[in-house]
Amino acid sequence: MRKEKPHIFLDLDNLKYHTTPAHMEYVNSTYSVKTVYEDYLDMSNLHAVLKTYTNNVPDYDQFWNDMGINFLSSIKWHEKVEPFPDMREVVFELVEKYTLWTVTARQRRTKKVIEYLNNKHIPNCITDVHCVWIDQEDGTFSKHPKKDFILNTEGEKIAFIDDTPREIYDMGKIIPSYLFDPNARYKKLTDIPHRFESWRQIGETFL
């Protein structure tokens, strides 16, 4: 009987793909503001940050509903999104040893865009995509956390990799968790012991 491969869980935005430039272009053009790169380091804060630039911001749920429909679900807005250096090469090797998952805080309705990126850059490598936010017909959202998905996945779990410290603190309670920090923005967070500055380092660790 073939042994089941152990699991690695990978974030999407700013781990596999450098999506911040597209996010920033969309927000700036939609709301006539001049947000900067640092505003997007933790996307959960984006609504609050945007309100410091302009009063022309819908309420929280409407903001993310609009974002989901007009940007996150738009293949056109993602056509120029590029993978991080060495990501493709490393993932093509990782999939030989591990079962790879995409786990993302994006909305479920954006899955077609996620699959578009994965099929374009790393075809046949990602087992499936888990989206945290489930959009409802009334414009609100229900939540299926990454932690719950990982806990409910059977088999050996090797690693969770994400670019947001908040996620690493949370996930580190249940699985070895690694911060992807290519620009050393979080080097002062010495209580995060496991981190990568490049995909090449990810490959050296797990291959």
PDB file of C-alpha atoms in Angstrom:
ATOM      1  CA  MET A   1       0.000   0.000   0.000  1.00  0.00           C
ATOM      2  CA  ARG A   2       1.336   3.404  -0.963  1.00  0.00           C
ATOM      3  CA  LYS A   3       2.126   5.537   2.072  1.00  0.00           C
ATOM      4  CA  GLU A   4       0.170   8.777   2.302  1.00  0.00           C
ATOM      5  CA  LYS A   5       2.353  11.830   1.870  1.00  0.00           C
ATOM      6  CA  PRO A   6       2.546  14.254   4.822  1.00  0.00           C
ATOM      7  CA  HIS A   7       0.832  17.616   4.519  1.00  0.00           C
ATOM      8  CA  ILE A   8       2.159  21.145   4.093  1.00  0.00           C
ATOM      9  CA  PHE A   9      -0.291  24.054   4.273  1.00  0.00           C
ATOM     10  CA  LEU A  10       0.593  27.175   2.276  1.00  0.00           C
ATOM     11  CA  ASP A  11      -0.906  30.638   2.393  1.00  0.00           C
ATOM     12  CA  LEU A  12      -1.619  32.391  -0.908  1.00  0.00           C
ATOM     13  CA  ASP A  13      -1.139  36.167  -0.875  1.00  0.00           C
ATOM     14  CA  ASN A  14       2.468  37.292  -0.472  1.00  0.00           C
ATOM     15  CA  LEU A  15       3.694  33.768   0.095  1.00  0.00           C
ATOM     16  CA  LYS A  16       3.188  32.081  -3.243  1.00  0.00           C
ATOM     17  CA  TYR A  17       2.209  35.183  -5.198  1.00  0.00           C
ATOM     18  CA  HIS A  18       3.178  38.837  -4.829  1.00  0.00           C
ATOM     19  CA  THR A  19      -0.371  40.228  -4.824  1.00  0.00           C
ATOM     20  CA  THR A  20       0.120  43.483  -2.904  1.00  0.00           C
ATOM     21  CA  PRO A  21       0.800  45.631  -6.009  1.00  0.00           C
ATOM     22  CA  ALA A  22      -2.522  44.537  -7.524  1.00  0.00           C
ATOM     23  CA  HIS A  23      -4.365  45.081  -4.235  1.00  0.00           C
ATOM     24  CA  MET A  24      -2.862  48.538  -3.908  1.00  0.00           C
ATOM     25  CA  GLU A  25      -3.652  49.539  -7.489  1.00  0.00           C
ATOM     26  CA  TYR A  26      -7.270  48.445  -7.100  1.00  0.00           C
ATOM     27  CA  VAL A  27      -7.832  50.194  -3.758  1.00  0.00           C
ATOM     28  CA  ASN A  28      -6.125  53.412  -4.814  1.00  0.00           C
ATOM     29  CA  SER A  29      -8.061  53.650  -8.065  1.00  0.00           C
ATOM     30  CA  THR A  30     -11.400  52.689  -6.502  1.00  0.00           C
ATOM     31  CA  TYR A  31     -11.239  55.034  -3.504  1.00  0.00           C
ATOM     32  CA  SER A  32      -9.032  57.788  -4.971  1.00  0.00           C
ATOM     33  CA  VAL A  33      -6.401  57.413  -2.245  1.00  0.00           C
ATOM     34  CA  LYS A  34      -2.657  56.821  -2.069  1.00  0.00           C
ATOM     35  CA  THR A  35      -2.197  53.835   0.212  1.00  0.00           C
ATOM     36  CA  VAL A  36       1.319  52.436   0.604  1.00  0.00           C
ATOM     37  CA  TYR A  37       2.776  48.944   0.675  1.00  0.00           C
ATOM     38  CA  GLU A  38       2.896  48.756   4.473  1.00  0.00           C
ATOM     39  CA  ASP A  39      -0.888  49.198   4.653  1.00  0.00           C
ATOM     40  CA  TYR A  40      -1.276  45.689   3.252  1.00  0.00           C
ATOM     41  CA  LEU A  41       0.979  43.725   5.575  1.00  0.00           C
ATOM     42  CA  ASP A  42      -2.029  42.425   7.516  1.00  0.00           C
ATOM     43  CA  MET A  43      -5.079  42.425   5.279  1.00  0.00           C
ATOM     44  CA  SER A  44      -7.455  42.029   8.220  1.00  0.00           C
ATOM     45  CA  ASN A  45      -6.668  45.672   9.086  1.00  0.00           C
ATOM     46  CA  LEU A  46      -7.161  47.073   5.588  1.00  0.00           C
ATOM     47  CA  HIS A  47     -10.666  48.450   6.152  1.00  0.00           C
ATOM     48  CA  ALA A  48      -9.581  50.367   9.256  1.00  0.00           C
ATOM     49  CA  VAL A  49      -6.443  51.639   7.528  1.00  0.00           C
ATOM     50  CA  LEU A  50      -8.392  52.829   4.504  1.00  0.00           C
ATOM     51  CA  LYS A  51     -10.680  54.867   6.752  1.00  0.00           C
ATOM     52  CA  THR A  52      -7.652  56.925   7.804  1.00  0.00           C
ATOM     53  CA  TYR A  53      -7.295  58.048   4.168  1.00  0.00           C
ATOM     54  CA  THR A  54     -10.909  58.807   3.280  1.00  0.00           C
ATOM     55  CA  ASN A  55     -14.432  58.937   4.665  1.00  0.00           C
ATOM     56  CA  ASN A  56     -15.730  57.429   1.437  1.00  0.00           C
ATOM     57  CA  VAL A  57     -15.524  53.843   2.692  1.00  0.00           C
ATOM     58  CA  PRO A  58     -18.523  51.511   3.066  1.00  0.00           C
ATOM     59  CA  ASP A  59     -19.048  49.552   6.265  1.00  0.00           C
ATOM     60  CA  TYR A  60     -16.846  46.523   6.948  1.00  0.00           C
ATOM     61  CA  ASP A  61     -18.997  43.807   5.381  1.00  0.00           C
ATOM     62  CA  GLN A  62     -19.886  45.933   2.356  1.00  0.00           C
ATOM     63  CA  PHE A  63     -16.236  46.845   1.822  1.00  0.00           C
ATOM     64  CA  TRP A  64     -15.183  43.204   1.720  1.00  0.00           C
ATOM     65  CA  ASN A  65     -18.236  42.248  -0.322  1.00  0.00           C
ATOM     66  CA  ASP A  66     -17.262  44.866  -2.913  1.00  0.00           C
ATOM     67  CA  MET A  67     -13.633  43.754  -2.769  1.00  0.00           C
ATOM     68  CA  GLY A  68     -14.661  40.132  -3.270  1.00  0.00           C
ATOM     69  CA  ILE A  69     -16.861  40.868  -6.260  1.00  0.00           C
ATOM     70  CA  ASN A  70     -14.767  43.483  -8.045  1.00  0.00           C
ATOM     71  CA  PHE A  71     -11.160  42.559  -7.239  1.00  0.00           C
ATOM     72  CA  LEU A  72     -10.665  39.208  -5.533  1.00  0.00           C
ATOM     73  CA  SER A  73     -12.946  37.428  -8.032  1.00  0.00           C
ATOM     74  CA  SER A  74     -11.449  39.162 -11.059  1.00  0.00           C
ATOM     75  CA  ILE A  75      -9.006  37.205 -13.171  1.00  0.00           C
ATOM     76  CA  LYS A  76      -8.264  40.402 -15.097  1.00  0.00           C
ATOM     77  CA  TRP A  77      -6.946  42.085 -11.942  1.00  0.00           C
ATOM     78  CA  HIS A  78      -4.693  39.052 -11.333  1.00  0.00           C
ATOM     79  CA  GLU A  79      -3.278  38.555 -14.823  1.00  0.00           C
ATOM     80  CA  LYS A  80      -0.058  40.404 -13.971  1.00  0.00           C
ATOM     81  CA  VAL A  81       0.382  38.884 -10.496  1.00  0.00           C
ATOM     82  CA  GLU A  82       3.752  37.139 -10.327  1.00  0.00           C
ATOM     83  CA  PRO A  83       5.020  34.273  -8.175  1.00  0.00           C
ATOM     84  CA  PHE A  84       7.817  34.878  -5.702  1.00  0.00           C
ATOM     85  CA  PRO A  85      11.320  33.985  -6.906  1.00  0.00           C
ATOM     86  CA  ASP A  86      12.000  30.222  -6.845  1.00  0.00           C
ATOM     87  CA  MET A  87       8.430  29.428  -5.733  1.00  0.00           C
ATOM     88  CA  ARG A  88       7.548  27.439  -8.841  1.00  0.00           C
ATOM     89  CA  GLU A  89      10.733  25.395  -8.838  1.00  0.00           C
ATOM     90  CA  VAL A  90      10.476  24.563  -5.131  1.00  0.00           C
ATOM     91  CA  VAL A  91       6.774  23.664  -5.256  1.00  0.00           C
ATOM     92  CA  PHE A  92       7.356  21.307  -8.204  1.00  0.00           C
ATOM     93  CA  GLU A  93       9.845  19.453  -5.993  1.00  0.00           C
ATOM     94  CA  LEU A  94       7.798  19.632  -2.786  1.00  0.00           C
ATOM     95  CA  VAL A  95       4.785  17.968  -4.383  1.00  0.00           C
ATOM     96  CA  GLU A  96       6.863  14.842  -4.964  1.00  0.00           C
ATOM     97  CA  LYS A  97       7.197  14.410  -1.183  1.00  0.00           C
ATOM     98  CA  TYR A  98       4.198  16.208   0.320  1.00  0.00           C
ATOM     99  CA  THR A  99       0.499  16.846  -0.102  1.00  0.00           C
ATOM    100  CA  LEU A 100       0.251  20.604  -0.630  1.00  0.00           C
ATOM    101  CA  TRP A 101      -2.759  22.719   0.286  1.00  0.00           C
ATOM    102  CA  THR A 102      -3.612  26.372  -0.241  1.00  0.00           C
ATOM    103  CA  VAL A 103      -5.171  27.889   2.897  1.00  0.00           C
ATOM    104  CA  THR A 104      -6.198  31.501   2.498  1.00  0.00           C
ATOM    105  CA  ALA A 105      -8.282  34.180   4.174  1.00  0.00           C
ATOM    106  CA  ARG A 106      -9.822  34.988   0.806  1.00  0.00           C
ATOM    107  CA  GLN A 107     -13.537  34.516   0.225  1.00  0.00           C
ATOM    108  CA  ARG A 108     -14.810  31.214  -1.143  1.00  0.00           C
ATOM    109  CA  ARG A 109     -16.246  32.878  -4.251  1.00  0.00           C
ATOM    110  CA  THR A 110     -12.707  33.870  -5.248  1.00  0.00           C
ATOM    111  CA  LYS A 111     -11.628  30.250  -5.635  1.00  0.00           C
ATOM    112  CA  LYS A 112     -11.664  30.503  -9.442  1.00  0.00           C
ATOM    113  CA  VAL A 113      -8.967  33.198  -9.276  1.00  0.00           C
ATOM    114  CA  ILE A 114      -6.858  31.158  -6.850  1.00  0.00           C
ATOM    115  CA  GLU A 115      -7.136  28.126  -9.121  1.00  0.00           C
ATOM    116  CA  TYR A 116      -6.295  30.331 -12.112  1.00  0.00           C
ATOM    117  CA  LEU A 117      -3.030  31.386 -10.433  1.00  0.00           C
ATOM    118  CA  ASN A 118      -2.174  27.860  -9.288  1.00  0.00           C
ATOM    119  CA  ASN A 119      -2.960  26.306 -12.676  1.00  0.00           C
ATOM    120  CA  LYS A 120      -0.973  29.010 -14.455  1.00  0.00           C
ATOM    121  CA  HIS A 121       2.160  28.792 -12.323  1.00  0.00           C
ATOM    122  CA  ILE A 122       2.132  25.456 -10.446  1.00  0.00           C
ATOM    123  CA  PRO A 123      -0.271  23.132 -12.310  1.00  0.00           C
ATOM    124  CA  ASN A 124      -1.197  19.817 -10.667  1.00  0.00           C
ATOM    125  CA  CYS A 125       0.632  20.708  -7.455  1.00  0.00           C
ATOM    126  CA  ILE A 126      -2.075  21.920  -5.057  1.00  0.00           C
ATOM    127  CA  THR A 127      -4.508  19.300  -3.741  1.00  0.00           C
ATOM    128  CA  ASP A 128      -7.246  21.802  -2.946  1.00  0.00           C
ATOM    129  CA  VAL A 129      -7.952  25.326  -1.726  1.00  0.00           C
ATOM    130  CA  HIS A 130      -9.450  26.218   1.659  1.00  0.00           C
ATOM    131  CA  CYS A 131     -10.984  29.697   1.917  1.00  0.00           C
ATOM    132  CA  VAL A 132     -11.686  31.086   5.389  1.00  0.00           C
ATOM    133  CA  TRP A 133     -14.564  33.392   4.479  1.00  0.00           C
ATOM    134  CA  ILE A 134     -17.801  32.038   3.062  1.00  0.00           C
ATOM    135  CA  ASP A 135     -19.863  34.730   1.378  1.00  0.00           C
ATOM    136  CA  GLN A 136     -23.603  34.650   2.048  1.00  0.00           C
ATOM    137  CA  GLU A 137     -26.444  35.783  -0.201  1.00  0.00           C
ATOM    138  CA  ASP A 138     -27.230  38.720   2.106  1.00  0.00           C
ATOM    139  CA  GLY A 139     -23.713  40.161   1.727  1.00  0.00           C
ATOM    140  CA  THR A 140     -22.422  38.940   5.094  1.00  0.00           C
ATOM    141  CA  PHE A 141     -19.803  36.281   5.757  1.00  0.00           C
ATOM    142  CA  SER A 142     -19.421  33.139   7.827  1.00  0.00           C
ATOM    143  CA  LYS A 143     -16.011  31.919   8.908  1.00  0.00           C
ATOM    144  CA  HIS A 144     -14.236  28.565   8.621  1.00  0.00           C
ATOM    145  CA  PRO A 145     -10.817  29.227  10.190  1.00  0.00           C
ATOM    146  CA  LYS A 146      -7.583  27.835   8.813  1.00  0.00           C
ATOM    147  CA  LYS A 147      -6.987  26.201  12.179  1.00  0.00           C
ATOM    148  CA  ASP A 148     -10.194  24.174  11.982  1.00  0.00           C
ATOM    149  CA  PHE A 149      -9.412  23.020   8.458  1.00  0.00           C
ATOM    150  CA  ILE A 150      -5.914  21.916   9.441  1.00  0.00           C
ATOM    151  CA  LEU A 151      -7.127  20.144  12.579  1.00  0.00           C
ATOM    152  CA  ASN A 152      -9.695  18.232  10.532  1.00  0.00           C
ATOM    153  CA  THR A 153      -7.183  17.122   7.903  1.00  0.00           C
ATOM    154  CA  GLU A 154      -6.102  13.541   8.574  1.00  0.00           C
ATOM    155  CA  GLY A 155      -2.499  12.435   8.365  1.00  0.00           C
ATOM    156  CA  GLU A 156       0.935  13.754   9.270  1.00  0.00           C
ATOM    157  CA  LYS A 157       1.154  17.550   9.219  1.00  0.00           C
ATOM    158  CA  ILE A 158       4.622  18.917   8.611  1.00  0.00           C
ATOM    159  CA  ALA A 159       4.234  22.678   8.336  1.00  0.00           C
ATOM    160  CA  PHE A 160       2.085  25.769   7.937  1.00  0.00           C
ATOM    161  CA  ILE A 161       3.722  28.709   6.134  1.00  0.00           C
ATOM    162  CA  ASP A 162       2.311  32.253   6.088  1.00  0.00           C
ATOM    163  CA  ASP A 163       3.546  35.833   5.765  1.00  0.00           C
ATOM    164  CA  THR A 164       1.521  37.252   8.694  1.00  0.00           C
ATOM    165  CA  PRO A 165       2.804  37.005  12.298  1.00  0.00           C
ATOM    166  CA  ARG A 166      -0.748  36.892  13.675  1.00  0.00           C
ATOM    167  CA  GLU A 167      -1.354  33.675  11.745  1.00  0.00           C
ATOM    168  CA  ILE A 168       1.917  32.158  12.920  1.00  0.00           C
ATOM    169  CA  TYR A 169       1.121  32.818  16.584  1.00  0.00           C
ATOM    170  CA  ASP A 170      -2.303  31.238  16.157  1.00  0.00           C
ATOM    171  CA  MET A 171      -1.309  28.226  14.078  1.00  0.00           C
ATOM    172  CA  GLY A 172       1.837  27.538  16.072  1.00  0.00           C
ATOM    173  CA  LYS A 173      -0.368  26.049  18.773  1.00  0.00           C
ATOM    174  CA  ILE A 174      -1.348  23.123  16.534  1.00  0.00           C
ATOM    175  CA  ILE A 175       1.323  22.698  13.849  1.00  0.00           C
ATOM    176  CA  PRO A 176       4.953  23.735  13.206  1.00  0.00           C
ATOM    177  CA  SER A 177       4.480  27.210  11.740  1.00  0.00           C
ATOM    178  CA  TYR A 178       6.931  29.238   9.682  1.00  0.00           C
ATOM    179  CA  LEU A 179       6.861  32.959   8.925  1.00  0.00           C
ATOM    180  CA  PHE A 180       7.700  33.965   5.364  1.00  0.00           C
ATOM    181  CA  ASP A 181       9.516  37.278   5.788  1.00  0.00           C
ATOM    182  CA  PRO A 182      11.548  38.025   2.631  1.00  0.00           C
ATOM    183  CA  ASN A 183      12.181  41.659   3.559  1.00  0.00           C
ATOM    184  CA  ALA A 184      12.948  41.011   7.244  1.00  0.00           C
ATOM    185  CA  ARG A 185      10.097  43.289   8.296  1.00  0.00           C
ATOM    186  CA  TYR A 186       9.495  41.248  11.431  1.00  0.00           C
ATOM    187  CA  LYS A 187      13.046  40.543  12.546  1.00  0.00           C
ATOM    188  CA  LYS A 188      12.310  42.140  15.933  1.00  0.00           C
ATOM    189  CA  LEU A 189       9.675  39.478  16.659  1.00  0.00           C
ATOM    190  CA  THR A 190      12.150  37.136  18.292  1.00  0.00           C
ATOM    191  CA  ASP A 191       9.376  34.970  19.726  1.00  0.00           C
ATOM    192  CA  ILE A 192       8.762  33.570  16.238  1.00  0.00           C
ATOM    193  CA  PRO A 193      11.541  30.968  16.017  1.00  0.00           C
ATOM    194  CA  HIS A 194      10.872  29.571  12.549  1.00  0.00           C
ATOM    195  CA  ARG A 195      11.053  31.838   9.521  1.00  0.00           C
ATOM    196  CA  PHE A 196      12.108  31.938   5.894  1.00  0.00           C
ATOM    197  CA  GLU A 197      13.458  34.797   3.818  1.00  0.00           C
ATOM    198  CA  SER A 198      13.120  32.995   0.488  1.00  0.00           C
ATOM    199  CA  TRP A 199      11.560  30.026  -1.237  1.00  0.00           C
ATOM    200  CA  ARG A 200      15.029  28.615  -1.659  1.00  0.00           C
ATOM    201  CA  GLN A 201      15.227  28.323   2.147  1.00  0.00           C
ATOM    202  CA  ILE A 202      11.850  26.564   2.171  1.00  0.00           C
ATOM    203  CA  GLY A 203      13.213  24.042  -0.291  1.00  0.00           C
ATOM    204  CA  GLU A 204      16.396  23.513   1.702  1.00  0.00           C
ATOM    205  CA  THR A 205      14.343  22.804   4.828  1.00  0.00           C
ATOM    206  CA  PHE A 206      11.794  20.363   3.455  1.00  0.00           C
ATOM    207  CA  LEU A 207      13.540  18.665   0.534  1.00  0.00           C
TER     208      LEU A 207
END
